[in-house]
Amino acid sequence: MKLQKLFTGAFLLAGTVTMLSATPKLVNAASTSSAPVAAVKNKASFTKEGYIMRILNDKDASKIYVGKSNYKKLVKNITPSKKAKTISPKKVQKVKFRIEKVLNVKGRGAGAPVYLVASKDKKYSSWTTQSGLQYYYLNSKAMKNVKKPLMRIANRLNTSLKRANNKRDFNAAMKAAKKLHGNQRKFVLRSLKQLKKYGSMNVGGTNLLIFGLQ
């Protein structure tokens, strides 16, 4: 099934993509607006960041498919055959992934976007949600003083950067980010400036730095 097709029966549950049918069915574009429809799109702003994501290892983690052939099937069909080879996310914690595609679901049962991620050699790939992904270096020693204040903001009910406590923590994260080096410094500062422009941590899957924080 080609990209840009519409699917029925797609919805999100506990951070994974659940399909009502093994083979997605086409729906008429003119059908009722309450019917869930989904389209796969490119996300250039994510893809150009390169291989900087990690698939989190938790009980709700999505399947990790093995092999380039399965990657190609994921691009076209969302799910390979039931016999496709998979491994536990625990085995790919040192593998860097890039976001390749984004699946947006609209209508009844719609949830957060779902992302197709793949390793550089396309050996490993998976469809997963924002909660199943994390900036690869987020837990590194260098990022400690950036992550800590961002976590404080993310854990508050109101994440507006206009609030005094959030503004203070955001400035602390920005100060720490300026001490980073190379491409990491560029990425983190760019991401923080994007958050500042938006004015809140509640950006709904548009900022890779905070994937895994919310």
mmCIF file with all atom_site columns, N, CA, C and O in Angstrom, residues 10-39:
data_model
loop_
_atom_site.group_PDB
_atom_site.id
_atom_site.type_symbol
_atom_site.label_atom_id
_atom_site.label_alt_id
_atom_site.label_comp_id
_atom_site.label_asym_id
_atom_site.label_entity_id
_atom_site.label_seq_id
_atom_site.pdbx_PDB_ins_code
_atom_site.Cartn_x
_atom_site.Cartn_y
_atom_site.Cartn_z
_atom_site.occupancy
_atom_site.B_iso_or_equiv
_atom_site.pdbx_formal_charge
_atom_site.auth_seq_id
_atom_site.auth_comp_id
_atom_site.auth_asym_id
_atom_site.auth_atom_id
_atom_site.pdbx_PDB_model_num
ATOM 1   N N  . ALA A 1 10 ? -7.029  2.492  12.892 1.00 0.00 ? 10 ALA A N  1
ATOM 2   C CA . ALA A 1 10 ? -5.754  2.781  13.545 1.00 0.00 ? 10 ALA A CA 1
ATOM 3   C C  . ALA A 1 10 ? -6.015  3.620  14.778 1.00 0.00 ? 10 ALA A C  1
ATOM 4   O O  . ALA A 1 10 ? -6.706  4.609  14.723 1.00 0.00 ? 10 ALA A O  1
ATOM 5   N N  . PHE A 1 11 ? -5.483  3.213  15.909 1.00 0.00 ? 11 PHE A N  1
ATOM 6   C CA . PHE A 1 11 ? -5.594  4.042  17.087 1.00 0.00 ? 11 PHE A CA 1
ATOM 7   C C  . PHE A 1 11 ? -4.432  3.721  18.013 1.00 0.00 ? 11 PHE A C  1
ATOM 8   O O  . PHE A 1 11 ? -3.750  2.724  17.843 1.00 0.00 ? 11 PHE A O  1
ATOM 9   N N  . LEU A 1 12 ? -4.175  4.612  18.987 1.00 0.00 ? 12 LEU A N  1
ATOM 10  C CA . LEU A 1 12 ? -3.044  4.456  19.886 1.00 0.00 ? 12 LEU A CA 1
ATOM 11  C C  . LEU A 1 12 ? -3.514  3.944  21.237 1.00 0.00 ? 12 LEU A C  1
ATOM 12  O O  . LEU A 1 12 ? -4.511  4.400  21.763 1.00 0.00 ? 12 LEU A O  1
ATOM 13  N N  . LEU A 1 13 ? -2.767  3.023  21.829 1.00 0.00 ? 13 LEU A N  1
ATOM 14  C CA . LEU A 1 13 ? -3.098  2.493  23.148 1.00 0.00 ? 13 LEU A CA 1
ATOM 15  C C  . LEU A 1 13 ? -1.805  2.203  23.888 1.00 0.00 ? 13 LEU A C  1
ATOM 16  O O  . LEU A 1 13 ? -0.980  1.433  23.421 1.00 0.00 ? 13 LEU A O  1
ATOM 17  N N  . ALA A 1 14 ? -1.632  2.825  25.026 1.00 0.00 ? 14 ALA A N  1
ATOM 18  C CA . ALA A 1 14 ? -0.458  2.620  25.875 1.00 0.00 ? 14 ALA A CA 1
ATOM 19  C C  . ALA A 1 14 ? 0.834   2.822  25.110 1.00 0.00 ? 14 ALA A C  1
ATOM 20  O O  . ALA A 1 14 ? 1.806   2.098  25.295 1.00 0.00 ? 14 ALA A O  1
ATOM 21  N N  . GLY A 1 15 ? 0.872   3.827  24.262 1.00 0.00 ? 15 GLY A N  1
ATOM 22  C CA . GLY A 1 15 ? 2.103   4.182  23.586 1.00 0.00 ? 15 GLY A CA 1
ATOM 23  C C  . GLY A 1 15 ? 2.483   3.314  22.415 1.00 0.00 ? 15 GLY A C  1
ATOM 24  O O  . GLY A 1 15 ? 3.597   3.376  21.932 1.00 0.00 ? 15 GLY A O  1
ATOM 25  N N  . THR A 1 16 ? 1.578   2.466  21.892 1.00 0.00 ? 16 THR A N  1
ATOM 26  C CA . THR A 1 16 ? 1.886   1.639  20.738 1.00 0.00 ? 16 THR A CA 1
ATOM 27  C C  . THR A 1 16 ? 0.826   1.815  19.678 1.00 0.00 ? 16 THR A C  1
ATOM 28  O O  . THR A 1 16 ? -0.268  2.288  19.939 1.00 0.00 ? 16 THR A O  1
ATOM 29  N N  . VAL A 1 17 ? 1.153   1.409  18.441 1.00 0.00 ? 17 VAL A N  1
ATOM 30  C CA . VAL A 1 17 ? 0.180   1.463  17.368 1.00 0.00 ? 17 VAL A CA 1
ATOM 31  C C  . VAL A 1 17 ? -0.569  0.146  17.335 1.00 0.00 ? 17 VAL A C  1
ATOM 32  O O  . VAL A 1 17 ? 0.020   -0.901 17.193 1.00 0.00 ? 17 VAL A O  1
ATOM 33  N N  . THR A 1 18 ? -1.881  0.189  17.492 1.00 0.00 ? 18 THR A N  1
ATOM 34  C CA . THR A 1 18 ? -2.697  -1.014 17.454 1.00 0.00 ? 18 THR A CA 1
ATOM 35  C C  . THR A 1 18 ? -3.559  -0.977 16.201 1.00 0.00 ? 18 THR A C  1
ATOM 36  O O  . THR A 1 18 ? -4.288  -0.032 15.994 1.00 0.00 ? 18 THR A O  1
ATOM 37  N N  . MET A 1 19 ? -3.491  -1.989 15.392 1.00 0.00 ? 19 MET A N  1
ATOM 38  C CA . MET A 1 19 ? -4.288  -2.051 14.175 1.00 0.00 ? 19 MET A CA 1
ATOM 39  C C  . MET A 1 19 ? -5.461  -3.001 14.391 1.00 0.00 ? 19 MET A C  1
ATOM 40  O O  . MET A 1 19 ? -5.296  -4.117 14.870 1.00 0.00 ? 19 MET A O  1
ATOM 41  N N  . LEU A 1 20 ? -6.665  -2.581 14.024 1.00 0.00 ? 20 LEU A N  1
ATOM 42  C CA . LEU A 1 20 ? -7.837  -3.444 14.163 1.00 0.00 ? 20 LEU A CA 1
ATOM 43  C C  . LEU A 1 20 ? -7.788  -4.598 13.176 1.00 0.00 ? 20 LEU A C  1
ATOM 44  O O  . LEU A 1 20 ? -8.381  -5.649 13.393 1.00 0.00 ? 20 LEU A O  1
ATOM 45  N N  . SER A 1 21 ? -7.058  -4.395 12.100 1.00 0.00 ? 21 SER A N  1
ATOM 46  C CA . SER A 1 21 ? -6.917  -5.441 11.096 1.00 0.00 ? 21 SER A CA 1
ATOM 47  C C  . SER A 1 21 ? -5.456  -5.538 10.704 1.00 0.00 ? 21 SER A C  1
ATOM 48  O O  . SER A 1 21 ? -4.746  -4.553 10.706 1.00 0.00 ? 21 SER A O  1
ATOM 49  N N  . ALA A 1 22 ? -5.001  -6.731 10.367 1.00 0.00 ? 22 ALA A N  1
ATOM 50  C CA . ALA A 1 22 ? -3.605  -6.895 9.965  1.00 0.00 ? 22 ALA A CA 1
ATOM 51  C C  . ALA A 1 22 ? -3.321  -6.116 8.695  1.00 0.00 ? 22 ALA A C  1
ATOM 52  O O  . ALA A 1 22 ? -2.221  -5.629 8.479  1.00 0.00 ? 22 ALA A O  1
ATOM 53  N N  . THR A 1 23 ? -4.316  -5.989 7.817  1.00 0.00 ? 23 THR A N  1
ATOM 54  C CA . THR A 1 23 ? -4.166  -5.226 6.585  1.00 0.00 ? 23 THR A CA 1
ATOM 55  C C  . THR A 1 23 ? -5.067  -4.016 6.633  1.00 0.00 ? 23 THR A C  1
ATOM 56  O O  . THR A 1 23 ? -6.285  -4.159 6.652  1.00 0.00 ? 23 THR A O  1
ATOM 57  N N  . PRO A 1 24 ? -4.483  -2.778 6.688  1.00 0.00 ? 24 PRO A N  1
ATOM 58  C CA . PRO A 1 24 ? -5.309  -1.586 6.754  1.00 0.00 ? 24 PRO A CA 1
ATOM 59  C C  . PRO A 1 24 ? -6.245  -1.494 5.560  1.00 0.00 ? 24 PRO A C  1
ATOM 60  O O  . PRO A 1 24 ? -5.881  -1.822 4.445  1.00 0.00 ? 24 PRO A O  1
ATOM 61  N N  . LYS A 1 25 ? -7.495  -1.037 5.790  1.00 0.00 ? 25 LYS A N  1
ATOM 62  C CA . LYS A 1 25 ? -8.470  -0.911 4.725  1.00 0.00 ? 25 LYS A CA 1
ATOM 63  C C  . LYS A 1 25 ? -8.597  0.534  4.281  1.00 0.00 ? 25 LYS A C  1
ATOM 64  O O  . LYS A 1 25 ? -8.563  1.448  5.090  1.00 0.00 ? 25 LYS A O  1
ATOM 65  N N  . LEU A 1 26 ? -8.762  0.733  2.991  1.00 0.00 ? 26 LEU A N  1
ATOM 66  C CA . LEU A 1 26 ? -8.939  2.075  2.459  1.00 0.00 ? 26 LEU A CA 1
ATOM 67  C C  . LEU A 1 26 ? -10.315 2.591  2.826  1.00 0.00 ? 26 LEU A C  1
ATOM 68  O O  . LEU A 1 26 ? -11.268 1.838  2.936  1.00 0.00 ? 26 LEU A O  1
ATOM 69  N N  . VAL A 1 27 ? -10.395 3.903  3.027  1.00 0.00 ? 27 VAL A N  1
ATOM 70  C CA . VAL A 1 27 ? -11.685 4.517  3.271  1.00 0.00 ? 27 VAL A CA 1
ATOM 71  C C  . VAL A 1 27 ? -11.919 5.601  2.255  1.00 0.00 ? 27 VAL A C  1
ATOM 72  O O  . VAL A 1 27 ? -10.982 6.180  1.710  1.00 0.00 ? 27 VAL A O  1
ATOM 73  N N  . ASN A 1 28 ? -13.175 5.874  1.989  1.00 0.00 ? 28 ASN A N  1
ATOM 74  C CA . ASN A 1 28 ? -13.543 6.928  1.059  1.00 0.00 ? 28 ASN A CA 1
ATOM 75  C C  . ASN A 1 28 ? -13.271 8.266  1.701  1.00 0.00 ? 28 ASN A C  1
ATOM 76  O O  . ASN A 1 28 ? -13.672 8.521  2.825  1.00 0.00 ? 28 ASN A O  1
ATOM 77  N N  . ALA A 1 29 ? -12.579 9.165  0.999  1.00 0.00 ? 29 ALA A N  1
ATOM 78  C CA . ALA A 1 29 ? -12.225 10.466 1.544  1.00 0.00 ? 29 ALA A CA 1
ATOM 79  C C  . ALA A 1 29 ? -13.457 11.260 1.914  1.00 0.00 ? 29 ALA A C  1
ATOM 80  O O  . ALA A 1 29 ? -13.414 12.185 2.724  1.00 0.00 ? 29 ALA A O  1
ATOM 81  N N  . ALA A 1 30 ? -14.591 10.931 1.306  1.00 0.00 ? 30 ALA A N  1
ATOM 82  C CA . ALA A 1 30 ? -15.823 11.676 1.564  1.00 0.00 ? 30 ALA A CA 1
ATOM 83  C C  . ALA A 1 30 ? -16.649 11.050 2.669  1.00 0.00 ? 30 ALA A C  1
ATOM 84  O O  . ALA A 1 30 ? -17.771 11.452 2.921  1.00 0.00 ? 30 ALA A O  1
ATOM 85  N N  . SER A 1 31 ? -16.129 10.015 3.336  1.00 0.00 ? 31 SER A N  1
ATOM 86  C CA . SER A 1 31 ? -16.877 9.325  4.367  1.00 0.00 ? 31 SER A CA 1
ATOM 87  C C  . SER A 1 31 ? -17.015 10.200 5.604  1.00 0.00 ? 31 SER A C  1
ATOM 88  O O  . SER A 1 31 ? -16.417 11.264 5.710  1.00 0.00 ? 31 SER A O  1
ATOM 89  N N  . THR A 1 32 ? -17.777 9.731  6.564  1.00 0.00 ? 32 THR A N  1
ATOM 90  C CA . THR A 1 32 ? -18.050 10.515 7.764  1.00 0.00 ? 32 THR A CA 1
ATOM 91  C C  . THR A 1 32 ? -16.777 10.964 8.462  1.00 0.00 ? 32 THR A C  1
ATOM 92  O O  . THR A 1 32 ? -15.805 10.219 8.544  1.00 0.00 ? 32 THR A O  1
ATOM 93  N N  . SER A 1 33 ? -16.794 12.178 8.966  1.00 0.00 ? 33 SER A N  1
ATOM 94  C CA . SER A 1 33 ? -15.609 12.754 9.594  1.00 0.00 ? 33 SER A CA 1
ATOM 95  C C  . SER A 1 33 ? -15.236 12.051 10.884 1.00 0.00 ? 33 SER A C  1
ATOM 96  O O  . SER A 1 33 ? -14.132 12.213 11.387 1.00 0.00 ? 33 SER A O  1
ATOM 97  N N  . SER A 1 34 ? -16.179 11.261 11.451 1.00 0.00 ? 34 SER A N  1
ATOM 98  C CA . SER A 1 34 ? -15.888 10.575 12.702 1.00 0.00 ? 34 SER A CA 1
ATOM 99  C C  . SER A 1 34 ? -15.036 9.329  12.487 1.00 0.00 ? 34 SER A C  1
ATOM 100 O O  . SER A 1 34 ? -14.465 8.793  13.419 1.00 0.00 ? 34 SER A O  1
ATOM 101 N N  . ALA A 1 35 ? -14.956 8.849  11.240 1.00 0.00 ? 35 ALA A N  1
ATOM 102 C CA . ALA A 1 35 ? -14.160 7.662  10.950 1.00 0.00 ? 35 ALA A CA 1
ATOM 103 C C  . ALA A 1 35 ? -12.683 8.000  11.062 1.00 0.00 ? 35 ALA A C  1
ATOM 104 O O  . ALA A 1 35 ? -12.230 9.014  10.537 1.00 0.00 ? 35 ALA A O  1
ATOM 105 N N  . PRO A 1 36 ? -11.891 7.170  11.759 1.00 0.00 ? 36 PRO A N  1
ATOM 106 C CA . PRO A 1 36 ? -10.470 7.452  11.890 1.00 0.00 ? 36 PRO A CA 1
ATOM 107 C C  . PRO A 1 36 ? -9.750  7.282  10.557 1.00 0.00 ? 36 PRO A C  1
ATOM 108 O O  . PRO A 1 36 ? -9.894  6.258  9.888  1.00 0.00 ? 36 PRO A O  1
ATOM 109 N N  . VAL A 1 37 ? -9.010  8.291  10.160 1.00 0.00 ? 37 VAL A N  1
ATOM 110 C CA . VAL A 1 37 ? -8.225  8.214  8.932  1.00 0.00 ? 37 VAL A CA 1
ATOM 111 C C  . VAL A 1 37 ? -6.792  8.603  9.247  1.00 0.00 ? 37 VAL A C  1
ATOM 112 O O  . VAL A 1 37 ? -6.531  9.366  10.173 1.00 0.00 ? 37 VAL A O  1
ATOM 113 N N  . ALA A 1 38 ? -5.857  8.064  8.501  1.00 0.00 ? 38 ALA A N  1
ATOM 114 C CA . ALA A 1 38 ? -4.449  8.330  8.777  1.00 0.00 ? 38 ALA A CA 1
ATOM 115 C C  . ALA A 1 38 ? -3.665  8.464  7.488  1.00 0.00 ? 38 ALA A C  1
ATOM 116 O O  . ALA A 1 38 ? -3.981  7.834  6.484  1.00 0.00 ? 38 ALA A O  1
ATOM 117 N N  . ALA A 1 39 ? -2.651  9.308  7.522  1.00 0.00 ? 39 ALA A N  1
ATOM 118 C CA . ALA A 1 39 ? -1.794  9.496  6.358  1.00 0.00 ? 39 ALA A CA 1
ATOM 119 C C  . ALA A 1 39 ? -0.346  9.579  6.816  1.00 0.00 ? 39 ALA A C  1
ATOM 120 O O  . ALA A 1 39 ? -0.031  10.204 7.833  1.00 0.00 ? 39 ALA A O  1
#
